[in-house]
Tab-separated table of C-alpha atoms in Angstrom:
chain	number	residue	atom	x	y	z
Y	1	MET	CA	2.209	30.413	77.990
Y	2	SER	CA	4.701	31.196	80.775
Y	3	VAL	CA	8.317	30.004	80.642
Y	4	SER	CA	7.697	27.394	83.336
Y	5	ASP	CA	4.565	26.142	81.566
Y	6	LEU	CA	6.475	25.877	78.287
Y	7	ASP	CA	9.294	23.968	80.006
Y	8	THR	CA	6.775	21.539	81.486
Y	9	TYR	CA	5.078	21.118	78.112
Y	10	PHE	CA	8.370	20.262	76.397
Y	11	LEU	CA	9.510	17.835	79.089
Y	12	ASN	CA	6.200	15.977	79.373
Y	13	ASN	CA	5.721	15.618	75.633
Y	14	TRP	CA	9.340	14.616	75.087
Y	15	VAL	CA	9.110	11.873	77.696
Y	16	GLU	CA	5.905	10.596	76.078
Y	17	ALA	CA	7.399	10.694	72.561
Y	18	ILE	CA	10.490	8.750	73.670
Y	19	LYS	CA	8.344	6.232	75.522
Y	20	GLN	CA	6.260	5.529	72.419
Y	21	CYS	CA	9.306	5.257	70.152
Y	22	GLU	CA	11.183	2.931	72.512
Y	23	GLY	CA	8.099	0.777	73.001
Y	24	SER	CA	7.763	0.207	69.261
Y	25	LEU	CA	11.346	-1.057	68.834
Y	26	GLU	CA	12.600	-4.606	69.135
Y	27	PRO	CA	14.355	-5.173	72.503
Y	28	ASP	CA	17.822	-5.509	70.952
Y	29	ASP	CA	17.391	-2.294	68.998
Y	30	ALA	CA	16.128	-0.443	72.068
Y	31	GLU	CA	19.225	-1.580	73.955
Y	32	GLN	CA	21.515	-0.405	71.148
Y	33	VAL	CA	19.816	2.995	71.186
Y	34	ARG	CA	20.805	3.468	74.825
Y	35	LEU	CA	24.492	2.847	74.064
Y	36	VAL	CA	24.890	5.933	71.863
Y	37	THR	CA	24.092	9.072	73.841
Y	38	SER	CA	25.681	11.885	71.849
Y	39	TRP	CA	26.980	13.075	68.522
Y	40	ASP	CA	30.551	12.575	69.758
Y	41	VAL	CA	29.939	8.894	70.480
Y	42	LEU	CA	28.272	8.336	67.102
Y	43	GLN	CA	31.016	10.263	65.331
Y	44	MET	CA	33.669	8.097	66.961
Y	45	ARG	CA	31.840	4.933	65.902
Y	46	LEU	CA	31.357	6.087	62.327
Y	47	PHE	CA	34.616	7.747	61.442
Y	48	ALA	CA	37.290	6.476	63.849
Y	49	SER	CA	38.259	3.563	61.573
Y	50	ARG	CA	38.973	5.746	58.524
Y	51	GLY	CA	42.626	5.679	57.668
Y	52	SER	CA	43.387	3.180	60.439
Y	53	GLY	CA	43.588	0.147	58.171
Y	54	SER	CA	40.698	-1.483	60.020
Y	55	SER	CA	39.172	-4.502	58.301
Y	56	THR	CA	35.718	-3.497	59.561
Y	57	SER	CA	35.422	-0.390	57.396
Y	58	ILE	CA	31.937	0.929	56.810
Y	59	PRO	CA	30.428	1.508	53.339
Y	60	SER	CA	31.586	4.690	51.628
Y	61	GLU	CA	28.031	6.067	51.556
Y	62	ILE	CA	28.068	6.651	55.332
Y	63	PRO	CA	31.222	8.814	55.694
Y	64	LEU	CA	29.991	10.889	52.747
Y	65	MET	CA	27.110	11.989	54.984
Y	66	GLU	CA	29.343	13.753	57.497
Y	67	ARG	CA	27.996	17.187	56.479
Y	68	THR	CA	24.448	15.925	57.026
Y	69	PHE	CA	25.348	14.805	60.540
Y	70	ASN	CA	26.884	18.232	61.171
Y	71	HIS	CA	23.542	19.812	60.263
Y	72	PHE	CA	21.824	17.523	62.760
Y	73	GLN	CA	24.448	18.312	65.405
Y	74	LYS	CA	23.857	22.070	65.143
Y	75	PHE	CA	20.113	21.532	65.298
Y	76	THR	CA	20.276	19.240	68.327
Y	77	HIS	CA	22.513	21.780	70.070
Y	78	ILE	CA	19.657	24.280	69.817
Y	79	PHE	CA	17.270	21.658	71.163
Y	80	GLU	CA	19.437	20.891	74.192
Y	81	THR	CA	20.521	24.430	75.083
Y	82	HIS	CA	17.710	26.792	74.059
Y	83	LEU	CA	14.424	25.049	74.807
Y	84	SER	CA	14.186	23.698	78.339
Y	85	PRO	CA	16.585	22.445	81.043
Y	86	GLY	CA	16.543	18.658	81.106
Y	87	LEU	CA	15.971	18.029	77.393
Y	88	LYS	CA	18.650	15.729	76.009
Y	89	ALA	CA	19.380	14.422	72.529
Y	90	HIS	CA	20.369	10.930	73.685
Y	91	PHE	CA	17.571	9.100	71.902
Y	92	PHE	CA	18.095	11.070	68.693
Y	93	TRP	CA	21.687	9.931	68.255
Y	94	GLY	CA	20.918	6.434	69.500
Y	95	ILE	CA	18.148	5.824	66.966
Y	96	VAL	CA	20.282	7.309	64.165
Y	97	SER	CA	23.056	4.889	65.138
Y	98	VAL	CA	20.730	1.877	64.912
Y	99	LEU	CA	19.335	3.110	61.606
Y	100	LEU	CA	22.835	3.381	60.159
Y	101	GLN	CA	23.788	-0.088	61.436
Y	102	ILE	CA	20.834	-1.621	59.595
Y	103	THR	CA	21.529	0.488	56.514
Y	104	THR	CA	25.081	-0.840	56.154
Y	105	GLN	CA	23.705	-4.392	55.931
Y	106	ASN	CA	21.183	-3.718	53.156
Y	107	SER	CA	22.114	-2.741	49.599
Y	108	ARG	CA	18.791	-1.070	48.906
Y	109	ALA	CA	18.972	0.846	52.171
Y	110	LEU	CA	22.412	2.149	51.179
Y	111	SER	CA	20.844	3.783	48.130
Y	112	GLU	CA	17.700	5.092	49.859
Y	113	ILE	CA	18.446	5.968	53.503
Y	114	PRO	CA	21.379	8.377	52.851
Y	115	ARG	CA	19.171	10.267	50.385
Y	116	MET	CA	16.409	10.562	52.961
Y	117	LEU	CA	18.786	11.628	55.724
Y	118	LYS	CA	20.369	14.258	53.481
Y	119	SER	CA	16.956	15.720	52.727
Y	120	LEU	CA	16.028	15.866	56.409
Y	121	GLY	CA	19.445	17.315	57.200
Y	122	TYR	CA	18.766	20.192	54.828
Y	123	LYS	CA	15.541	20.896	56.736
Y	124	ALA	CA	17.480	20.979	60.006
Y	125	GLU	CA	20.023	23.325	58.432
Y	126	ALA	CA	17.269	25.620	57.127
Y	127	PHE	CA	15.733	25.880	60.595
Y	128	GLU	CA	19.106	26.535	62.236
Y	129	LYS	CA	19.758	29.413	59.816
Y	130	HIS	CA	16.441	31.069	60.702
Y	131	TYR	CA	16.408	30.295	64.426
Y	132	LEU	CA	18.218	33.321	65.850
Y	133	ALA	CA	16.371	35.788	63.627
Y	134	ALA	CA	12.950	34.318	64.414
Y	135	SER	CA	13.513	33.824	68.144
Y	136	ARG	CA	14.413	37.470	68.815
Y	137	ASN	CA	10.787	38.563	68.554
Y	138	TYR	CA	8.909	35.246	68.535
Y	139	GLU	CA	10.772	33.113	71.040
Y	140	GLU	CA	7.874	30.899	72.142
Y	141	GLN	CA	6.665	30.100	68.610
Y	142	THR	CA	10.218	29.393	67.450
Y	143	LYS	CA	10.933	27.053	70.352
Y	144	GLU	CA	7.684	25.178	69.688
Y	145	ALA	CA	8.674	24.801	66.029
Y	146	CYS	CA	12.094	23.451	67.056
Y	147	PHE	CA	10.449	20.926	69.367
Y	148	ASP	CA	7.986	19.839	66.659
Y	149	ILE	CA	10.785	19.300	64.128
Y	150	TYR	CA	12.820	17.333	66.640
Y	151	VAL	CA	9.968	14.979	67.508
Y	152	GLN	CA	9.105	14.468	63.826
Y	153	LEU	CA	12.703	13.529	63.040
Y	154	VAL	CA	12.921	11.034	65.901
Y	155	GLN	CA	9.584	9.484	64.965
Y	156	PHE	CA	10.651	9.099	61.340
Y	157	PHE	CA	13.987	7.501	62.277
Y	158	THR	CA	12.104	5.062	64.513
Y	159	THR	CA	9.640	4.276	61.723
Y	160	ALA	CA	12.547	3.676	59.328
Y	161	VAL	CA	14.117	1.166	61.726
Y	162	LYS	CA	10.776	-0.634	62.142
Y	163	CYS	CA	10.102	-0.757	58.395
Y	164	MET	CA	13.494	-2.263	57.639
Y	165	ARG	CA	13.140	-4.777	60.447
Y	166	ASP	CA	9.728	-5.721	59.058
Y	167	GLY	CA	11.356	-6.255	55.667
Y	168	GLU	CA	13.967	-8.545	57.222
Y	169	ASN	CA	11.353	-10.551	59.108
Y	170	HIS	CA	8.888	-10.740	56.178
Y	171	VAL	CA	5.951	-9.681	58.323
Y	172	GLN	CA	2.369	-9.591	57.073
Y	173	PRO	CA	2.058	-6.874	54.403
Y	174	TYR	CA	0.492	-3.566	55.369
Y	175	TYR	CA	-2.735	-2.691	53.545
Y	176	ARG	CA	-3.519	0.939	52.919
Y	177	GLY	CA	-6.797	1.804	54.571
Y	178	GLY	CA	-6.332	-0.655	57.453
Y	179	PRO	CA	-7.412	-4.276	57.771
Y	180	GLU	CA	-10.648	-3.578	55.951
Y	181	GLY	CA	-8.538	-2.589	52.931
Y	182	ARG	CA	-7.129	-6.106	52.599
Y	183	HIS	CA	-8.623	-6.427	49.146
Y	184	GLY	CA	-7.128	-3.078	48.168
Y	185	GLN	CA	-3.562	-2.189	47.334
Y	186	GLU	CA	-0.851	-4.051	49.209
Y	187	GLU	CA	2.029	-1.948	50.483
Y	188	ASP	CA	5.420	-3.446	51.321
Y	189	SER	CA	7.762	-2.092	53.983
Y	190	TRP	CA	9.765	0.060	51.565
Y	191	SER	CA	6.660	1.643	50.066
Y	192	ARG	CA	5.431	2.360	53.575
Y	193	LEU	CA	8.761	3.935	54.486
Y	194	GLN	CA	8.718	6.087	51.358
Y	195	ARG	CA	5.198	7.239	52.201
Y	196	GLU	CA	6.230	8.146	55.755
Y	197	PHE	CA	9.237	10.015	54.383
Y	198	VAL	CA	7.053	12.110	52.084
Y	199	ASN	CA	4.646	12.872	54.949
Y	200	THR	CA	7.517	13.877	57.249
Y	201	ASN	CA	9.024	16.122	54.595
Y	202	GLN	CA	5.645	17.740	54.060
Y	203	SER	CA	5.200	18.428	57.779
Y	204	LEU	CA	8.704	19.837	58.102
Y	205	ASN	CA	8.129	22.126	55.131
Y	206	GLN	CA	4.970	23.464	56.763
Y	207	THR	CA	6.902	24.195	59.957
Y	208	LEU	CA	9.653	25.970	58.019
Y	209	ILE	CA	7.042	28.079	56.239
Y	210	ARG	CA	5.739	29.224	59.641
Y	211	ILE	CA	9.248	30.161	60.752
Y	212	GLU	CA	9.994	32.051	57.560
Y	213	LYS	CA	6.784	34.025	57.965
Y	214	LEU	CA	7.992	35.078	61.415
Y	215	VAL	CA	11.353	36.098	59.988
Y	216	SER	CA	9.697	38.054	57.169
Y	217	GLN	CA	7.852	40.173	59.744
Y	218	ARG	CA	11.185	41.565	60.978
Y	219	PRO	CA	12.447	44.931	59.678
Y	220	PRO	CA	14.757	44.615	56.666
Y	221	SER	CA	18.358	43.852	57.600
Y	222	ASP	CA	21.648	43.862	55.764
Y	223	ASP	CA	21.105	40.250	54.666
Y	224	ARG	CA	21.229	39.437	50.958
Y	225	ASN	CA	18.029	40.956	49.574
Y	226	SER	CA	15.566	39.626	47.040
Y	227	LEU	CA	17.135	41.676	44.245
Y	228	ASP	CA	20.369	39.733	44.701
Y	229	VAL	CA	18.485	36.436	44.458
Y	230	ALA	CA	16.555	37.659	41.430
Y	231	ALA	CA	19.837	38.563	39.743
Y	232	ILE	CA	21.151	35.045	40.381
Y	233	THR	CA	18.066	33.385	38.910
Y	234	ARG	CA	18.144	35.571	35.798
Y	235	GLN	CA	21.703	34.468	35.153
Y	236	MET	CA	20.613	30.841	34.953
Y	237	LEU	CA	17.549	30.225	32.821
Y	238	VAL	CA	17.150	26.459	32.403
Y	239	LEU	CA	14.101	25.162	30.600
Y	240	LYS	CA	12.559	21.712	30.232
Y	241	LEU	CA	9.102	22.566	28.922
Y	242	PRO	CA	6.278	20.364	27.575
Y	243	ASN	CA	6.744	18.855	24.140
Y	244	LYS	CA	2.998	18.783	23.570
Y	245	THR	CA	1.255	21.866	22.229
Y	246	TYR	CA	-1.877	22.683	24.239
Y	247	PRO	CA	-4.969	24.397	22.807
Y	248	SER	CA	-5.182	28.184	22.868
Y	249	PHE	CA	-5.589	29.360	26.431
Y	250	PHE	CA	-8.632	31.419	27.347
Y	251	GLY	CA	-9.768	33.062	30.594
Y	252	ARG	CA	-8.889	31.455	33.935
Y	253	VAL	CA	-7.690	34.805	35.312
Y	254	ASP	CA	-8.913	33.969	38.819
Y	255	THR	CA	-7.248	30.548	38.653
Y	256	MET	CA	-3.908	32.097	37.716
Y	257	ALA	CA	-4.220	34.590	40.557
Y	258	LYS	CA	-4.884	31.782	43.045
Y	259	ILE	CA	-1.839	29.836	41.859
Y	260	ASP	CA	0.266	32.978	42.245
Y	261	GLN	CA	-1.090	33.503	45.739
Y	262	ILE	CA	-0.218	29.964	46.848
Y	263	LEU	CA	3.187	29.700	45.204
Y	264	THR	CA	4.226	33.343	45.790
Y	265	PRO	CA	6.650	33.122	42.860
Y	266	ARG	CA	8.241	36.502	43.533
Y	267	GLU	CA	9.434	35.482	46.992
Y	268	PRO	CA	12.380	33.188	46.115
Y	269	ALA	CA	13.513	32.751	49.727
Y	270	THR	CA	10.330	31.047	50.904
Y	271	SER	CA	10.083	27.371	51.792
Y	272	PHE	CA	9.024	24.677	49.360
Y	273	ARG	CA	5.420	25.169	48.282
Y	274	SER	CA	3.198	23.189	45.970
Y	275	ILE	CA	-0.301	23.126	44.549
Y	276	ALA	CA	-2.374	20.307	43.057
Y	277	LEU	CA	-4.732	21.238	40.222
Y	278	PHE	CA	-7.368	18.510	40.346
Y	279	GLY	CA	-10.582	17.835	38.470
Y	280	LEU	CA	-12.238	15.708	35.814
Y	281	GLY	CA	-10.419	14.802	32.640
Y	282	GLY	CA	-10.573	17.360	29.853
Y	283	VAL	CA	-11.369	20.445	31.953
Y	284	GLY	CA	-8.041	22.113	31.171
Y	285	LYS	CA	-5.695	21.299	34.067
Y	286	SER	CA	-2.664	20.719	31.847
Y	287	SER	CA	-3.468	23.773	29.729
Y	288	ILE	CA	-3.577	25.920	32.860
Y	289	ALA	CA	-0.241	24.558	34.076
Y	290	ALA	CA	1.322	25.016	30.629
Y	291	ARG	CA	0.090	28.604	30.381
Y	292	TYR	CA	1.293	29.348	33.916
Y	293	ILE	CA	4.791	28.026	33.281
Y	294	GLU	CA	4.858	29.903	29.961
Y	295	ARG	CA	3.998	33.143	31.774
Y	296	MET	CA	6.711	32.497	34.367
Y	297	LYS	CA	9.169	32.084	31.481
Y	298	GLU	CA	8.054	35.350	29.870
Y	299	GLU	CA	8.354	37.263	33.137
Y	300	GLN	CA	11.664	35.563	34.080
Y	301	VAL	CA	10.395	34.909	37.593
Y	302	TYR	CA	12.213	31.568	37.927
Y	303	GLY	CA	15.730	30.597	37.049
Y	304	ALA	CA	14.692	27.073	36.088
Y	305	LEU	CA	11.400	25.664	34.799
Y	306	PHE	CA	10.748	21.943	34.363
Y	307	TRP	CA	7.889	19.842	32.973
Y	308	VAL	CA	7.683	16.236	34.195
Y	309	TYR	CA	5.385	13.699	32.553
Y	310	GLY	CA	3.775	11.798	35.421
Y	311	GLU	CA	1.642	9.175	33.670
Y	312	THR	CA	3.968	6.193	34.146
Y	313	ASN	CA	7.161	5.220	35.904
Y	314	ALA	CA	8.914	5.228	32.534
Y	315	SER	CA	7.803	8.787	31.746
Y	316	LEU	CA	8.850	10.002	35.206
Y	317	ARG	CA	12.272	8.359	34.896
Y	318	GLN	CA	12.849	9.799	31.434
Y	319	SER	CA	11.730	13.268	32.520
Y	320	PHE	CA	14.225	13.319	35.393
Y	321	THR	CA	16.978	12.032	33.112
Y	322	ASP	CA	16.178	14.828	30.652
Y	323	ILE	CA	16.378	17.371	33.497
Y	324	ALA	CA	19.724	16.007	34.721
Y	325	LEU	CA	21.158	16.199	31.202
Y	326	ARG	CA	19.672	19.642	30.607
Y	327	LEU	CA	21.264	20.912	33.831
Y	328	GLY	CA	24.561	19.315	32.858
Y	329	LEU	CA	24.879	17.635	36.248
Y	330	ASP	CA	28.166	15.884	36.886
Y	331	GLY	CA	27.696	12.145	36.354
Y	332	ALA	CA	24.404	12.394	34.443
Y	333	GLN	CA	24.117	9.852	31.627
Y	334	PRO	CA	21.203	9.005	29.301
Y	335	ASN	CA	20.588	5.460	30.603
Y	336	LEU	CA	21.372	5.859	34.325
Y	337	HIS	CA	17.846	6.790	35.367
Y	338	ASP	CA	18.103	6.019	39.097
Y	339	GLU	CA	21.407	7.882	39.407
Y	340	ASN	CA	19.971	10.815	37.461
Y	341	ARG	CA	17.005	10.974	39.829
Y	342	GLY	CA	19.372	11.291	42.781
Y	343	LEU	CA	21.389	13.989	41.011
Y	344	VAL	CA	18.264	16.046	40.328
Y	345	HIS	CA	17.105	15.701	43.941
Y	346	ASP	CA	20.518	16.893	45.120
Y	347	TRP	CA	20.298	19.859	42.763
Y	348	PHE	CA	16.801	20.737	44.010
Y	349	GLN	CA	18.128	20.806	47.573
Y	350	THR	CA	21.421	22.629	47.119
Y	351	THR	CA	20.937	25.148	44.307
Y	352	ASP	CA	20.472	28.868	44.943
Y	353	CYS	CA	18.370	28.991	41.797
Y	354	ASN	CA	14.648	29.688	42.149
Y	355	TRP	CA	12.917	26.764	40.390
Y	356	LEU	CA	9.457	25.495	39.466
Y	357	VAL	CA	8.565	21.963	38.374
Y	358	VAL	CA	5.230	20.760	36.950
Y	359	TYR	CA	4.204	17.106	37.395
Y	360	ASP	CA	1.603	16.644	34.687
Y	361	ASN	CA	-1.131	14.020	34.616
Y	362	VAL	CA	-0.173	12.176	37.822
Y	363	GLU	CA	-2.632	9.583	39.109
Y	364	ASP	CA	-0.580	7.084	41.149
Y	365	GLU	CA	0.855	8.394	44.429
Y	366	ASN	CA	3.306	5.480	44.696
Y	367	LEU	CA	4.822	6.364	41.322
Y	368	LEU	CA	5.179	10.016	42.302
Y	369	MET	CA	6.779	9.464	45.726
Y	370	PRO	CA	10.385	8.793	44.598
Y	371	TYR	CA	10.288	11.820	42.286
Y	372	TRP	CA	8.686	14.337	44.611
Y	373	PRO	CA	11.060	17.170	45.652
Y	374	GLU	CA	12.635	16.793	49.080
Y	375	ALA	CA	14.016	20.323	49.117
Y	376	SER	CA	13.418	23.095	51.646
Y	377	HIS	CA	12.743	25.589	48.844
Y	378	GLY	CA	11.380	25.643	45.301
Y	379	LYS	CA	7.852	25.301	43.892
Y	380	ALA	CA	5.837	22.465	42.316
Y	381	ILE	CA	2.521	22.038	40.506
Y	382	ILE	CA	0.641	18.738	40.116
Y	383	THR	CA	-2.144	18.155	37.601
Y	384	THR	CA	-4.304	15.152	38.427
Y	385	GLN	CA	-7.761	13.622	38.488
Y	386	ASN	CA	-6.906	12.044	41.853
Y	387	HIS	CA	-7.922	14.510	44.573
Y	388	ASN	CA	-6.149	12.368	47.211
Y	389	LEU	CA	-2.824	13.690	45.930
Y	390	VAL	CA	-3.776	17.073	47.386
Y	391	TYR	CA	-3.530	15.666	50.892
Y	392	LYS	CA	-0.556	13.391	50.226
Y	393	PHE	CA	1.817	15.859	48.593
Y	394	ALA	CA	0.624	19.385	47.923
Y	395	THR	CA	0.673	22.419	50.182
Y	396	SER	CA	-2.717	23.431	48.733
Y	397	GLY	CA	-5.281	22.144	46.285
Y	398	LEU	CA	-7.356	23.905	43.641
Y	399	GLU	CA	-10.277	22.195	41.916
Y	400	ILE	CA	-10.513	22.959	38.204
Y	401	THR	CA	-14.008	22.805	36.752
Y	402	SER	CA	-15.359	23.270	33.253
Y	403	TRP	CA	-16.352	26.742	32.079
Y	404	ASP	CA	-19.691	28.168	33.071
Y	405	ALA	CA	-22.155	29.220	30.353
Y	406	GLN	CA	-20.953	32.822	30.223
Y	407	THR	CA	-17.269	31.927	29.878
Y	408	GLY	CA	-18.103	29.338	27.237
Y	409	SER	CA	-20.041	31.943	25.257
Y	410	GLU	CA	-17.170	34.412	25.527
Y	411	PHE	CA	-14.779	31.754	24.253
Y	412	LEU	CA	-16.982	31.019	21.241
Y	413	LEU	CA	-17.221	34.733	20.462
Y	414	SER	CA	-13.442	35.043	20.648
Y	415	LEU	CA	-13.097	32.123	18.223
Y	416	LEU	CA	-15.589	33.714	15.826
Y	417	LYS	CA	-13.777	37.050	15.965
Y	418	SER	CA	-10.461	35.317	15.391
Y	419	ASN	CA	-11.777	33.303	12.443
Y	420	ILE	CA	-13.532	36.298	10.879
Y	421	GLY	CA	-10.387	38.384	11.221
Y	422	ARG	CA	-8.316	35.651	9.622
Y	423	ASP	CA	-10.799	35.309	6.741
Y	424	ILE	CA	-10.727	39.057	6.135
Y	425	GLN	CA	-6.942	39.030	6.102
Y	426	GLN	CA	-6.859	36.112	3.656
Y	427	GLU	CA	-9.377	37.811	1.352
Y	428	GLY	CA	-7.385	41.059	1.479
Y	429	ILE	CA	-10.446	43.035	2.550
């Protein structure tokens, strides 16, 4: 695609994206969006009153996000100056301003929206770090990735505003699967927002993976190499492994190789990747995950390994509390489950440690959503009977089936040999 064609593509699609977002907003919100046209204007609105003794001070959660806004500012600078003449970030900062206004008026939003924005800010920061390196040899692909990320962010911010307005107005509940799903599971505005957040994070991770592949095709530079990262992870071996003992592991060599291929555990700098091991109950999904995480421990591939019990909300909460306490995170306490969840998410996003987390026996996507990693790096494994989780959360899926006749026979022979050997040893033969 020529430069002029690419410019036209960006401009036309940006105009259409803004038109759709504006058209979905309430008139008052659309008008407020137009009043904030830059980071400088938003910054003045957010932080000008600090230290001035103003009686209209904003909640402390908002100023604490200043670093997140700086990540967005650097990213939007690339959007405005490197892609195409005529592209402006006006709508971006306007919709963020409206989102923050609504957030300050809602106690639940004050606990959820900053967390979401921080996660998305880390994605913007990750892209900004890779942009110059990737664009030297792959300028067109890198610009397209920047545009895609920008549109996804704006669309999510718009969706967040709509969801919170729906919650205020008590609109008709949304039913997953459309109107025909009315007799199915009802989804309130916050559940819908959480689902959209997970989907946006997933899409952004896929885009970052593409960019990192472009960067990896460059000749080695004087950047910090993988040996340095490996040294860091070996210095910090944190374990939260399954309490349950699984049956002796047998075979599954091809399965292990496929998991390795998807997660690429020896490439610690890659973006967040995940795999869902799905199949019928009793076919060995948890045993495979347990053996895999045990092998990663033996080989010291990861600096931190975690096992999360995903059956119920209570087991998920307790697992994250155990992780927070195991990591020794500042502020972690045994009974502060929601706070501990936030601390673990922050650690996932900010640590230099190469980590892997297993979510075992997950069946309910709504339970998993608040606990799913929002980081731009790290690895995760899900074991589940619900194949829909593959499409909702995981980078890839792998169906686990029962052994075929030959493998089953080999397993029985191995048991016989083991038992015979043990009998001989006991008899002293």
